[in-house]
Coordinates of C-alpha atoms in Angstrom, one line a residue:
X156 CA -118.3 -136.3 -31.7
X157 CA -114.4 -135.5 -31.9
X158 CA -113.6 -131.8 -31.2
X159 CA -110.8 -130.7 -33.6
X160 CA -110.0 -127.3 -32.0
X161 CA -107.0 -128.6 -30.2
X162 CA -105.2 -129.5 -33.5
X163 CA -102.6 -127.3 -35.1
X164 CA -104.6 -127.0 -38.1
X165 CA -107.8 -125.9 -36.4
X166 CA -108.9 -122.2 -37.0
X167 CA -108.9 -121.6 -33.2
X168 CA -105.2 -122.5 -33.0
X169 CA -104.2 -120.4 -36.0
X170 CA -106.0 -117.4 -34.3
X171 CA -104.2 -117.9 -31.1
X172 CA -100.8 -118.0 -32.8
X173 CA -101.4 -115.0 -34.9
X174 CA -102.5 -113.0 -31.8
X175 CA -99.3 -113.9 -30.0
X176 CA -97.3 -113.1 -33.0
X177 CA -98.9 -109.5 -33.3
X178 CA -98.2 -109.0 -29.4
X179 CA -94.7 -110.0 -29.8
X180 CA -94.2 -107.7 -32.7
X181 CA -95.9 -104.8 -30.9
X182 CA -93.5 -105.3 -27.9
X183 CA -90.5 -105.5 -30.2
X184 CA -91.3 -102.2 -32.0
X185 CA -91.7 -100.7 -28.6
X186 CA -88.6 -101.9 -27.4
X187 CA -86.9 -100.8 -30.4
X188 CA -88.2 -97.4 -29.9
X189 CA -86.8 -97.1 -26.5
X190 CA -83.6 -98.4 -27.5
X191 CA -83.2 -95.6 -30.1
X192 CA -84.2 -93.2 -27.3
X193 CA -81.6 -94.6 -25.0
X194 CA -78.9 -94.4 -27.7
X195 CA -79.7 -90.9 -28.6
X196 CA -79.6 -89.8 -24.9
X197 CA -76.3 -91.7 -24.3
X198 CA -74.8 -89.9 -27.3
X199 CA -76.0 -86.5 -26.1
X200 CA -74.5 -87.3 -22.5
X201 CA -71.3 -88.3 -24.1
X202 CA -71.1 -85.0 -26.0
X203 CA -72.0 -82.9 -23.0
X204 CA -69.2 -84.7 -21.0
X205 CA -66.6 -83.8 -23.7
X206 CA -67.9 -80.3 -24.1
X207 CA -67.8 -79.9 -20.3
X208 CA -64.1 -81.1 -20.2
X209 CA -63.1 -78.7 -23.1
X210 CA -64.6 -75.8 -21.2
X211 CA -62.7 -76.7 -18.0
X212 CA -59.5 -76.8 -19.8
X213 CA -60.4 -73.5 -21.4
X214 CA -61.2 -72.0 -18.1
X215 CA -57.9 -73.3 -16.6
X216 CA -56.0 -71.7 -19.5
X217 CA -57.7 -68.4 -19.0
X218 CA -56.9 -68.4 -15.1
X219 CA -53.3 -69.2 -15.8
X220 CA -53.1 -66.4 -18.3
X221 CA -54.8 -64.2 -15.9
X222 CA -52.3 -65.0 -13.1
X223 CA -49.5 -64.3 -15.5
X224 CA -50.9 -60.9 -16.4
X225 CA -51.2 -60.0 -12.8
X226 CA -47.7 -60.9 -12.0
X227 CA -46.5 -58.9 -15.0
X228 CA -48.4 -55.9 -14.1
X229 CA -47.0 -56.0 -10.4
X230 CA -43.5 -56.7 -11.6
X231 CA -43.8 -53.6 -14.1
X232 CA -45.4 -51.4 -11.4
X233 CA -42.5 -52.3 -8.9
X234 CA -39.8 -51.5 -11.7
X235 CA -41.4 -48.3 -12.3
X236 CA -41.6 -47.3 -8.7
X237 CA -37.7 -47.7 -8.5
X238 CA -37.3 -45.0 -11.3
X239 CA -40.4 -42.8 -10.9
X240 CA -42.4 -43.2 -7.6
X241 CA -46.2 -43.2 -8.3
X242 CA -48.6 -42.1 -5.7
X243 CA -51.2 -44.4 -4.3
X244 CA -54.4 -44.4 -6.1
X245 CA -56.2 -43.7 -2.9
X246 CA -54.1 -40.4 -2.7
X247 CA -55.5 -39.4 -6.1
X248 CA -59.1 -40.0 -4.8
X249 CA -58.6 -38.3 -1.6
X250 CA -57.1 -35.2 -3.4
X251 CA -59.9 -35.0 -5.9
X252 CA -62.4 -35.2 -3.1
X253 CA -60.6 -32.5 -1.3
X254 CA -60.6 -30.1 -4.3
X255 CA -64.3 -30.9 -5.0
X256 CA -65.3 -29.9 -1.4
X257 CA -62.8 -27.2 -0.8
X258 CA -65.3 -24.4 -1.1
X259 CA -67.8 -26.3 1.2
X260 CA -65.1 -26.7 3.9
X261 CA -64.3 -23.0 3.6
X262 CA -67.7 -21.9 4.2
X263 CA -68.1 -24.2 7.1
X264 CA -64.9 -22.8 8.7
X265 CA -66.2 -19.3 8.3
X266 CA -69.5 -20.1 9.8
X267 CA -67.7 -21.8 12.8
X268 CA -65.6 -18.8 13.4
X269 CA -68.7 -16.6 13.6
X270 CA -70.4 -19.0 16.0
X271 CA -67.3 -18.8 18.4
X272 CA -67.3 -15.1 18.4
X273 CA -70.7 -15.1 19.7
X274 CA -70.0 -17.4 22.7
X275 CA -70.1 -15.7 26.0
X276 CA -67.1 -15.0 28.4
X277 CA -68.3 -17.8 30.8
X278 CA -68.3 -20.6 28.0
X279 CA -65.1 -19.4 26.7
X280 CA -63.5 -19.8 30.1
X281 CA -65.1 -23.3 30.5
X282 CA -63.8 -24.2 27.2
X283 CA -60.2 -23.1 28.2
X284 CA -60.4 -25.3 31.2
X285 CA -61.5 -28.3 29.2
X286 CA -58.7 -27.7 26.6
X287 CA -56.1 -28.1 29.5
X288 CA -56.9 -31.7 29.8
X289 CA -57.9 -32.9 26.3
X290 CA -59.2 -36.5 26.0
X291 CA -57.2 -39.0 23.8
X292 CA -59.3 -39.8 20.8
X293 CA -60.5 -43.5 20.9
X294 CA -59.1 -45.5 18.1
X295 CA -61.6 -47.6 16.4
X296 CA -60.3 -51.2 15.9
X297 CA -61.9 -53.7 13.7
X298 CA -62.7 -57.1 15.5
X299 CA -60.6 -59.8 14.2
X300 CA -61.8 -63.4 13.5
X301 CA -59.6 -66.2 14.8
X302 CA -59.8 -70.0 14.3
X303 CA -60.1 -72.3 17.4
X304 CA -56.9 -74.3 18.0
X305 CA -56.5 -77.5 19.9
X306 CA -55.9 -76.9 23.9
X307 CA -54.7 -79.2 26.5
X308 CA -56.5 -80.1 29.7
X309 CA -55.2 -77.0 31.5
X310 CA -56.6 -74.7 28.4
X311 CA -53.1 -74.0 27.1
X312 CA -52.4 -74.3 23.4
X313 CA -50.8 -77.4 22.2
X314 CA -47.4 -76.8 20.3
X315 CA -46.3 -76.7 17.6
X316 CA -49.2 -74.5 16.1
X317 CA -49.2 -74.9 12.3
X318 CA -50.7 -71.9 10.4
X319 CA -50.2 -72.2 6.8
X320 CA -46.6 -71.1 5.7
X321 CA -45.3 -71.1 9.3
X322 CA -45.3 -72.8 12.5
X323 CA -45.1 -71.4 16.1
X324 CA -43.2 -73.5 18.6
X325 CA -43.2 -71.1 21.6
X326 CA -45.1 -68.0 22.6
X327 CA -42.4 -66.8 25.1
X328 CA -43.2 -64.4 28.0
X329 CA -44.6 -61.0 27.8
X330 CA -42.2 -58.1 29.1
X331 CA -43.9 -55.1 30.4
X332 CA -41.1 -52.7 29.2
X333 CA -42.3 -50.2 26.7
X334 CA -39.8 -51.1 24.0
X335 CA -41.1 -54.6 23.9
X336 CA -44.6 -53.7 22.6
X337 CA -46.4 -51.2 20.5
X338 CA -50.0 -50.0 20.2
X339 CA -50.8 -52.9 18.1
X340 CA -48.4 -55.8 18.7
X341 CA -46.5 -57.4 21.6
X342 CA -42.9 -58.9 21.2
X343 CA -42.7 -61.7 23.9
X344 CA -39.1 -62.7 24.8
X345 CA -38.6 -66.3 23.8
X346 CA -41.0 -66.3 20.9
X347 CA -40.0 -68.9 18.3
X348 CA -41.4 -69.7 14.9
X349 CA -40.3 -71.4 11.7
X350 CA -41.2 -70.5 8.1
X351 CA -40.3 -72.1 4.6
X352 CA -38.8 -69.5 2.3
X353 CA -36.1 -69.3 -0.3
X354 CA -32.6 -70.1 0.6
X355 CA -29.8 -67.4 0.8
X356 CA -27.4 -69.4 -1.4
X357 CA -30.1 -70.3 -4.0
X358 CA -33.5 -68.7 -3.7
X359 CA -35.1 -71.0 -6.0
X360 CA -34.6 -74.0 -3.4
X361 CA -36.6 -73.7 -0.3
X362 CA -35.0 -73.8 3.2
X363 CA -36.4 -73.4 6.8
X364 CA -36.0 -70.2 8.7
X365 CA -36.1 -69.9 12.5
X366 CA -37.4 -66.5 13.7
X367 CA -36.8 -65.8 17.4
X368 CA -37.4 -62.7 19.8
X369 CA -34.5 -62.4 22.3
X370 CA -34.0 -60.2 25.4
X371 CA -31.8 -57.3 24.5
X372 CA -31.9 -55.6 27.5
X373 CA -33.5 -52.2 27.0
X374 CA -35.3 -53.5 23.8
X375 CA -35.9 -56.7 22.0
X376 CA -33.5 -58.3 19.5
X377 CA -34.9 -60.1 16.5
X378 CA -33.2 -62.9 14.8
X379 CA -33.6 -64.8 11.7
X380 CA -31.6 -68.0 10.9
X381 CA -31.7 -70.3 8.0
X382 CA -30.9 -73.9 8.5
X383 CA -28.4 -73.7 5.6
X384 CA -26.6 -71.0 7.3
X385 CA -26.8 -71.6 11.1
X386 CA -23.4 -69.6 11.6
X387 CA -24.7 -66.4 9.8
X388 CA -27.9 -65.2 11.8
X389 CA -29.6 -62.0 10.9
X390 CA -30.1 -59.9 13.9
X391 CA -31.6 -56.4 14.4
X392 CA -33.3 -54.4 17.0
X393 CA -36.1 -53.8 14.6
X394 CA -38.4 -56.5 13.4
X395 CA -39.0 -54.8 10.0
X396 CA -35.3 -54.2 9.6
X397 CA -34.5 -57.8 10.2
X398 CA -36.9 -58.9 7.6
X399 CA -35.6 -56.2 5.2
X400 CA -32.1 -57.4 5.7
X401 CA -33.1 -61.0 4.6
X402 CA -35.0 -59.6 1.4
X403 CA -31.9 -57.7 0.5
X404 CA -29.7 -60.6 0.7
X405 CA -32.1 -62.5 -1.5
X406 CA -32.1 -59.8 -4.1
X407 CA -28.3 -59.8 -4.1
X408 CA -28.1 -63.5 -4.4
X409 CA -30.4 -63.2 -7.5
X410 CA -28.5 -60.2 -9.0
X411 CA -31.7 -58.3 -9.5
X412 CA -34.6 -56.7 -7.7
X413 CA -37.2 -59.4 -7.3
X414 CA -39.0 -58.8 -4.1
X415 CA -39.8 -55.4 -2.4
X416 CA -37.3 -54.9 0.4
X417 CA -39.8 -53.0 2.6
X418 CA -39.8 -55.2 5.8
X419 CA -42.8 -56.8 7.1
X420 CA -41.4 -58.6 10.0
X421 CA -44.4 -59.1 12.2
X422 CA -46.0 -60.9 9.3
X423 CA -42.7 -63.0 8.6
X424 CA -42.5 -64.0 12.0
X425 CA -46.2 -64.6 12.5
X426 CA -46.8 -62.1 15.5
X427 CA -49.3 -60.4 13.6
X428 CA -51.4 -63.3 12.6
X429 CA -54.9 -63.1 14.3
X430 CA -54.6 -66.4 16.0
X431 CA -51.0 -65.7 17.4
X432 CA -52.0 -62.2 18.3
X433 CA -55.0 -63.6 20.2
X434 CA -52.8 -66.0 22.2
X435 CA -50.1 -63.5 23.1
X436 CA -52.8 -61.0 24.2
X437 CA -54.1 -63.7 26.5
X438 CA -50.8 -64.4 28.2
X439 CA -49.9 -63.2 31.6
X440 CA -48.5 -59.8 32.1
X441 CA -50.0 -58.1 29.1
X442 CA -52.1 -55.9 31.4
X443 CA -48.9 -54.3 32.6
X444 CA -48.1 -53.1 29.1
X445 CA -49.3 -49.7 29.3
X446 CA -48.8 -48.6 25.8
X447 CA -50.5 -51.6 24.1
X448 CA -54.2 -51.0 23.0
X449 CA -56.2 -54.2 23.5
X450 CA -57.8 -55.8 20.2
X451 CA -61.2 -57.4 20.0
X452 CA -61.2 -61.1 18.8
X453 CA -64.0 -63.5 17.8
X454 CA -63.3 -67.2 17.7
X455 CA -64.9 -68.9 14.5
X456 CA -64.2 -72.7 14.4
X457 CA -65.1 -72.8 10.6
X458 CA -63.2 -69.7 9.6
X459 CA -60.3 -70.2 7.0
X460 CA -57.5 -67.7 6.6
X461 CA -56.5 -66.4 3.1
X462 CA -52.7 -66.8 2.9
X463 CA -50.7 -63.7 2.0
X464 CA -49.4 -64.2 -1.4
X465 CA -46.6 -61.7 -1.4
X466 CA -43.2 -62.6 -2.7
X467 CA -41.7 -61.3 0.6
X468 CA -43.5 -63.6 2.7
X469 CA -44.6 -66.8 0.5
X470 CA -42.1 -69.1 -1.0
X471 CA -44.5 -70.1 -3.9
X472 CA -44.9 -66.3 -4.7
X473 CA -41.2 -65.8 -4.7
X474 CA -40.7 -68.7 -7.2
X475 CA -43.4 -67.1 -9.5
X476 CA -41.7 -63.7 -9.3
X477 CA -38.3 -65.2 -10.2
X478 CA -39.5 -67.3 -13.0
X479 CA -41.4 -64.2 -14.3
X480 CA -38.4 -62.0 -14.1
X481 CA -36.1 -64.6 -15.9
X482 CA -38.7 -64.7 -18.8
X483 CA -39.4 -61.0 -19.1
X484 CA -36.3 -59.3 -18.2
X485 CA -34.0 -58.2 -20.9
X486 CA -30.4 -59.5 -19.9
X487 CA -28.9 -56.3 -21.5
X488 CA -30.7 -54.1 -18.9
X489 CA -30.5 -56.2 -15.8
X490 CA -27.6 -54.3 -14.4
X491 CA -28.4 -50.8 -15.7
X492 CA -28.4 -48.2 -12.8
X493 CA -31.5 -46.2 -12.3
X494 CA -31.0 -42.9 -14.2
X495 CA -34.3 -41.1 -14.1
X496 CA -33.6 -39.8 -17.5
X497 CA -36.7 -41.2 -19.1
X498 CA -39.1 -39.5 -21.6
X499 CA -42.5 -38.2 -20.1
X500 CA -44.3 -39.8 -22.8
X501 CA -42.9 -43.2 -21.9
X502 CA -43.7 -42.8 -18.3
X503 CA -47.1 -41.4 -19.0
X504 CA -47.7 -44.5 -21.2
X505 CA -46.7 -46.9 -18.4
X506 CA -48.8 -45.2 -15.8
X507 CA -51.9 -45.2 -17.8
X508 CA -51.2 -49.0 -18.4
X509 CA -50.7 -49.7 -14.8
X510 CA -53.4 -47.6 -13.2
X511 CA -56.0 -48.9 -15.8

C-alpha cells in the first residue's frame, strides 16, 4: 500500500513545517531582544563617552583658572611686598607659639637656676673646664635623593648631562681654598653649564645662557653670558649677585618689576641640583675642603625631579609672569614710584586676601 506521508499535503509534512516555522520565529524573537539590548548599551556607552569628554574639558578649564589665580596671587603678593613688607606666615606661627608658652619657659628657667645653685663646687669646676672647649653642634642634614646617570667604562659621568631646564658640560676641578666652598656647596673651577631663559634684548624670546665658574685668585669669579650678547658678560665674585644682576637687566628691559631680583645663583648655575652636587662631592680634592660639610645622598633610578617653577629660574614661568603682568597691570601706574602713603584699610584688605 502506498505511503502518502512524504507528500507535501500529508499531515506529517505539515506538522514538521509548522514546527520549523515556530522554531524560527522563537529564534527571531530572541535575536530581536538581544539586538534591542545591544542598541541600548551602545547608546549608553556613547552618552558616557560624551559626558566624560565634557567633564575632561571642564576639569581642564578649572585647572587653567586655578593656575591664573595662583599667578595673580603671587604677583599681588610681590607687588605688595615692594610697598609694605609682610612677614613670613611661619614668623606669625612662631611668635604665637612663643607667646603661648612664654610662662612655661620662664618657669623652666627659674627651676634651672635653682638646680644650678645646688650643684657642688667640684661639679662647678668640672663644668668650667668643659665650657672651655665646647663641642660644635652637629647639623642635621636631610638625605638627598639623586637619579642615576649614565657612566663610561671608567665610572665617570658622560657629558653633557641634561637635567630639565639646564645642561652641565663640565664639572671642573675642586679648589681647596676656603673661598671656593661653603658649608653647603662647592664651586669648582672650570664648571660650565647652559640654561634656556629669556633674552636680555627681548625677555619674551628665549636664548641660551652659559654659566661658568672661573679662577679669580683669592676667590672664584662667576660669569653668565647670553648667546645674543657674547661681548657683554655678567661677572661677579658672588654667585647670587651674578644672578641678581641678570634679573635686574630683565626687569629693566621689560620696564617693570616682573621677577624677584633676589639671587639664586646656585640654582641657576645648577650647582645646588642634587645630582650635580653629588657628582661634585665625589670629585677628587673635596676632602681637603675643611669648611665643607658632607651631604648624604641616596641613588634612586626611578626618582623624578620636580622642576622649579620660579620666574627667576624657569623660562616658561617667566613668560607666564610677563603675560599676566601685561593683562592685569594698569598702564597708568606702571611707572609710579613707591610712596608708602597708602591707607591702612587697603593694606589690611590686601593682606587678608593674600594670607587667606
